[in-house]
Amino acid sequence: MVYHEQYSRYAGMVEETLEKLLPGTDEICPKTEGVIPEHLCASMRYSLMAGGKRIRPVLLLAACEMLGGDLEQAKTPAAALEMIHTYSLIHDDLPGMDNDDYRRGRLTNHKVYGVGHAILAGDGLLNYAYECLLENAAAYPENLRGHMLAAKAIANRAGVRGMIAGQSLDLLSEHMEPDAERLLYIHTHKTADLLTAPLLAAAYIAGASEEQIDALRRFGFCVGIAFQIDDDLLDVEGDAALLGKQTGMDAQRGKMTWPALVGVAAAKERSARLWDEAEEALGIFGERAAFMHGFAAQMRTRKS
Ligand code: GRG
């Protein structure tokens, strides 16, 4: 199967699983009783089903298949990871953080549902993700350890030693003189950690070897840093219509970015080197890594 067909196949599984897992209309309570207030449910769904690229869950499914794991067991963890990613975007857009008006080509969550409900929608997605992960683990008692390690890897990379740590330093570094060590910390945690999480989760679910886990960790790190450098470059040179969000915002906010540290040309070189390194890390998987190579080839030229 060619790369694009394979990507659509995985992304289709993600959409289907998200639809299956999301609270249904039978759970929505328009008044005060019942399970979930309608406004909350709508705000969660608004951002989650807004047409994101689904990169992280696709990576989880692809890695699981590459390692010979059971895709059925990986579908809910993949969807849960997309919920966590979406929560982070909703909160990142809030006035107290990046204060953005557009995301995924539409108004940001707080612009539509209000700041209070954007916070709650993010909190809701985060908690619901772990509820889904735990329920899924309990459904596979024969692979409970694999699922527990997968859930822990996700919690760790999304949490206070991971994405939240990166976001914290990102906020604290606004209007500071760019510094390479600090910038690498921000990129490692804010971005790379949530791209490594699906690879590690898949590895645990599929029972991968230590050598395979190390290779996936290296691949995830290189992909993550390259992805963030490209994101910084797109903010400088990208097309707002294709990106679905405003450009030029990093400079306006005084963000510490790779182009601010070394300039656009050197940032492009660094990104290209990292994409090469990412593909080198896949060596031990041989031909089974065809999709991952396709992913790297596609991502290094992305425009959105
Ligand atoms: C609020 C705890 C907390 C964290 C926020 C995700 C994030 C951390 C900030 C968003 C800003 C940013 C540039 C993050 C780096 C990762 C990134 C480029 C996210 C966008 O991911 P895509 O391109 O988005 O996969 P879609 O919309 O396609 O899912």
XYZ file of C-alpha atoms and ligand atoms in Angstrom:
333
model
C 0.000 0.000 0.000
C 1.389 3.428 -0.861
C 2.133 5.879 1.929
C -0.920 8.132 1.492
C -3.323 5.199 1.444
C -1.727 3.827 4.557
C -1.953 7.201 6.308
C -5.657 7.475 5.406
C -6.250 3.951 6.657
C -4.736 4.768 10.070
C -6.390 8.193 10.246
C -9.734 6.546 9.416
C -9.265 4.197 12.383
C -8.582 7.218 14.596
C -11.760 9.039 13.484
C -13.832 5.911 13.940
C -12.446 5.240 17.416
C -12.881 8.850 18.518
C -16.515 8.769 17.377
C -17.042 5.518 19.249
C -15.417 6.755 22.447
C -16.817 10.280 22.596
C -19.828 10.688 24.823
C -22.948 10.191 22.717
C -26.023 12.386 22.544
C -27.802 9.985 24.912
C -25.393 11.168 27.607
C -25.937 14.858 26.984
C -28.131 16.683 29.411
C -29.545 19.983 28.172
C -30.730 21.034 31.650
C -29.190 20.136 34.972
C -29.552 16.415 35.412
C -28.021 13.721 33.304
C -24.452 12.951 32.550
C -22.722 15.678 30.556
C -23.848 19.273 30.035
C -24.460 19.950 26.352
C -22.203 23.035 26.232
C -19.262 21.064 27.662
C -19.779 18.168 25.292
C -20.026 20.530 22.305
C -16.847 22.389 23.252
C -14.869 19.126 23.620
C -16.149 17.858 20.293
C -15.591 21.225 18.542
C -11.805 21.046 18.919
C -11.374 17.298 18.805
C -13.262 16.894 15.542
C -11.852 20.028 13.880
C -9.720 18.208 11.323
C -6.304 17.906 12.935
C -3.685 15.909 11.049
C -3.850 13.081 13.646
C -0.072 12.660 13.506
C 0.380 11.254 17.006
C -2.314 8.560 16.875
C -1.277 7.604 13.338
C 2.288 7.127 14.600
C 0.999 4.919 17.419
C -0.964 2.670 15.063
C 1.826 2.531 12.490
C 4.472 1.674 15.094
C 2.251 -1.024 16.560
C 1.757 -2.607 13.147
C 5.452 -2.294 12.299
C 6.291 -4.184 15.500
C 3.771 -6.932 14.782
C 1.386 -5.851 17.577
C -2.396 -6.156 17.661
C -3.880 -2.993 16.079
C -7.184 -3.560 17.833
C -5.454 -3.090 21.212
C -3.809 0.136 20.016
C -6.877 1.988 18.721
C -8.086 3.388 22.040
C -4.593 4.466 23.209
C -4.185 6.225 19.841
C -7.493 8.068 20.257
C -6.662 8.910 23.888
C -3.395 10.479 22.790
C -5.230 12.679 20.291
C -7.527 13.812 23.139
C -4.475 14.795 25.194
C -2.918 16.614 22.224
C -6.198 18.474 21.583
C -6.476 19.526 25.228
C -2.959 20.952 25.018
C -3.869 22.976 21.930
C -7.068 24.337 23.531
C -5.157 25.434 26.640
C -2.216 26.753 24.611
C -4.599 29.077 22.732
C -6.093 30.604 25.902
C -5.561 34.307 26.682
C -3.311 33.360 29.629
C -1.045 31.405 27.285
C -0.632 32.213 23.581
C -3.957 34.025 23.185
C -4.663 32.788 19.664
C -7.842 33.378 17.663
C -7.503 30.594 15.088
C -6.598 26.920 15.248
C -7.158 24.100 12.790
C -8.689 26.623 10.404
C -11.434 27.799 12.719
C -11.930 30.071 15.712
C -10.209 28.826 18.837
C -12.272 27.059 21.470
C -12.428 29.968 23.909
C -13.568 32.345 21.128
C -16.611 30.129 20.593
C -17.380 28.646 24.009
C -15.769 31.161 26.365
C -12.585 30.893 28.423
C -14.234 28.945 31.235
C -15.518 26.250 28.947
C -12.303 26.093 26.949
C -10.516 25.278 30.217
C -13.166 22.699 31.051
C -13.116 21.180 27.561
C -9.342 20.715 27.897
C -9.674 19.277 31.392
C -12.491 17.060 30.167
C -10.483 15.670 27.263
C -7.440 15.060 29.455
C -9.371 13.148 32.106
C -11.449 11.267 29.582
C -8.282 10.167 27.788
C -7.000 8.414 30.914
C -10.432 6.931 31.630
C -10.348 5.414 28.120
C -6.759 4.207 28.539
C -7.540 2.462 31.821
C -10.722 0.886 30.535
C -8.841 -0.375 27.488
C -6.085 -1.845 29.674
C -8.670 -3.718 31.716
C -10.117 -5.167 28.507
C -6.828 -6.961 27.756
C -5.840 -8.782 30.968
C -3.384 -10.942 29.011
C -1.433 -7.779 28.090
C -2.099 -5.698 31.191
C 1.570 -4.914 31.818
C 2.020 -3.706 28.236
C -0.995 -1.418 28.512
C 0.047 -0.087 31.917
C 3.548 0.743 30.645
C 2.001 2.384 27.570
C -0.320 4.508 29.718
C 2.583 5.453 31.977
C 4.724 6.468 28.992
C 1.913 8.699 27.764
C 1.319 10.227 31.220
C 5.032 10.804 31.682
C 5.608 12.455 28.295
C 2.454 14.583 28.562
C 3.024 15.526 32.196
C 5.202 17.647 34.453
C 8.422 16.028 33.258
C 7.242 16.265 29.656
C 5.006 18.555 27.623
C 3.844 20.622 30.593
C 7.469 21.238 31.635
C 8.268 22.398 28.101
C 5.254 24.667 28.003
C 6.226 26.132 31.369
C 9.727 27.035 30.216
C 8.332 28.304 26.907
C 6.165 30.787 28.796
C 8.970 31.756 31.159
C 11.359 32.356 28.251
C 9.302 34.938 26.369
C 11.311 38.117 25.578
C 14.555 36.486 26.762
C 17.769 36.403 24.777
C 17.674 33.081 22.771
C 19.781 30.382 24.391
C 20.545 27.025 22.729
C 20.345 24.858 25.842
C 17.105 26.416 27.006
C 15.600 26.157 23.536
C 16.471 22.472 23.239
C 14.808 21.840 26.597
C 11.646 23.634 25.442
C 11.485 21.778 22.124
C 12.327 18.413 23.664
C 9.509 18.629 26.137
C 6.877 20.854 24.554
C 6.921 19.023 21.231
C 9.173 15.970 20.993
C 7.810 14.286 24.104
C 4.286 14.027 22.713
C 5.648 12.658 19.434
C 7.770 10.060 21.240
C 4.859 9.010 23.470
C 2.926 7.166 20.713
C 6.053 5.269 19.649
C 6.812 4.149 23.202
C 3.163 3.297 23.873
C 3.044 1.170 20.723
C 6.303 -0.510 21.706
C 4.938 -1.547 25.099
C 1.616 -2.737 23.694
C 3.424 -4.769 21.036
C 6.043 -6.148 23.473
C 9.040 -4.628 21.660
C 12.667 -5.327 22.611
C 14.900 -2.793 24.390
C 16.826 -2.244 21.172
C 13.611 -1.465 19.296
C 12.452 0.868 22.081
C 15.762 2.762 21.962
C 15.515 3.147 18.176
C 11.950 4.442 18.432
C 12.943 6.856 21.187
C 15.711 8.240 18.964
C 13.356 8.469 15.972
C 10.727 10.275 18.092
C 13.241 12.747 19.467
C 14.645 13.668 16.028
C 11.167 13.892 14.501
C 9.980 16.026 17.412
C 12.793 18.572 17.298
C 12.706 18.771 13.480
C 8.918 19.146 13.595
C 9.189 22.074 16.020
C 11.960 23.788 14.048
C 9.753 23.455 10.950
C 6.838 24.851 12.946
C 8.939 27.865 13.920
C 9.976 28.288 10.266
C 6.361 28.060 9.089
C 5.507 30.828 11.528
C 8.090 32.992 9.747
C 7.607 31.919 6.122
C 4.431 29.829 6.022
C 1.017 30.473 4.490
C -1.608 31.320 7.134
C -4.416 29.927 4.953
C -2.702 26.540 4.662
C -1.690 26.535 8.324
C -5.181 27.415 9.570
C -3.715 29.916 12.041
C -2.033 33.322 12.035
C 1.671 33.563 11.192
C 4.313 35.927 12.569
C 3.034 35.382 16.086
C 6.284 34.053 17.588
C 8.175 37.279 16.881
C 5.244 39.352 18.114
C 5.222 37.432 21.404
C 8.997 37.428 21.773
C 9.091 33.603 21.681
C 12.376 31.769 21.861
C 12.615 29.911 18.540
C 15.271 28.301 16.362
C 15.101 30.999 13.642
C 15.473 33.633 16.395
C 18.538 31.807 17.735
C 20.444 30.960 14.559
C 18.530 32.539 11.646
C 16.274 30.975 9.025
C 18.954 29.345 6.846
C 20.753 27.620 9.732
C 17.405 26.510 11.196
C 16.548 24.856 7.861
C 19.895 23.054 7.827
C 19.412 21.833 11.377
C 15.944 20.536 10.567
C 17.191 18.706 7.445
C 19.969 17.025 9.487
C 17.468 15.892 12.096
C 15.111 14.407 9.504
C 18.078 12.434 8.128
C 19.025 11.265 11.620
C 15.426 10.235 12.265
C 15.480 7.970 9.226
C 18.860 6.523 10.223
C 17.360 5.495 13.568
C 14.902 3.277 11.690
C 17.711 1.086 10.307
C 17.059 -1.882 12.596
C 13.482 -2.216 11.327
C 14.502 -2.726 7.706
C 11.663 -2.806 5.197
C 9.038 -2.924 7.914
C 9.748 0.773 8.496
C 8.544 1.796 5.014
C 5.624 3.812 6.409
C 7.869 5.579 8.933
C 10.272 6.552 6.127
C 7.281 7.825 4.145
C 6.163 9.799 7.186
C 9.582 11.460 7.552
C 9.724 12.235 3.815
C 6.247 13.761 3.913
C 6.728 15.727 7.125
C 10.011 17.346 6.147
C 8.247 19.179 3.325
C 4.998 19.964 5.161
C 3.270 23.280 4.597
C 0.678 22.934 7.376
C -1.015 23.721 27.375
C 0.252 21.957 28.671
C 0.055 22.715 27.449
C 0.872 22.445 26.424
C 0.765 23.053 25.132
C 0.905 21.703 22.088
C 1.472 22.816 22.867
C 1.878 22.574 24.268
C 1.540 24.042 22.356
C 1.047 24.379 20.994
C 2.015 25.240 20.319
C 3.076 24.471 19.659
C 3.817 25.166 18.578
C 3.349 23.256 20.023
C 4.341 22.413 19.444
C 3.706 21.207 18.875
C 2.890 21.522 17.702
C 3.558 22.068 16.506
C 1.609 21.302 17.773
C 0.709 21.335 16.620
O 0.603 19.997 16.245
P 0.041 19.540 14.852
O 0.736 20.284 13.752
O -1.462 20.064 14.946
O 0.089 18.058 14.819
P -2.826 19.416 14.428
O -3.824 20.541 14.545
O -2.657 18.944 13.022
O -3.140 18.295 15.374
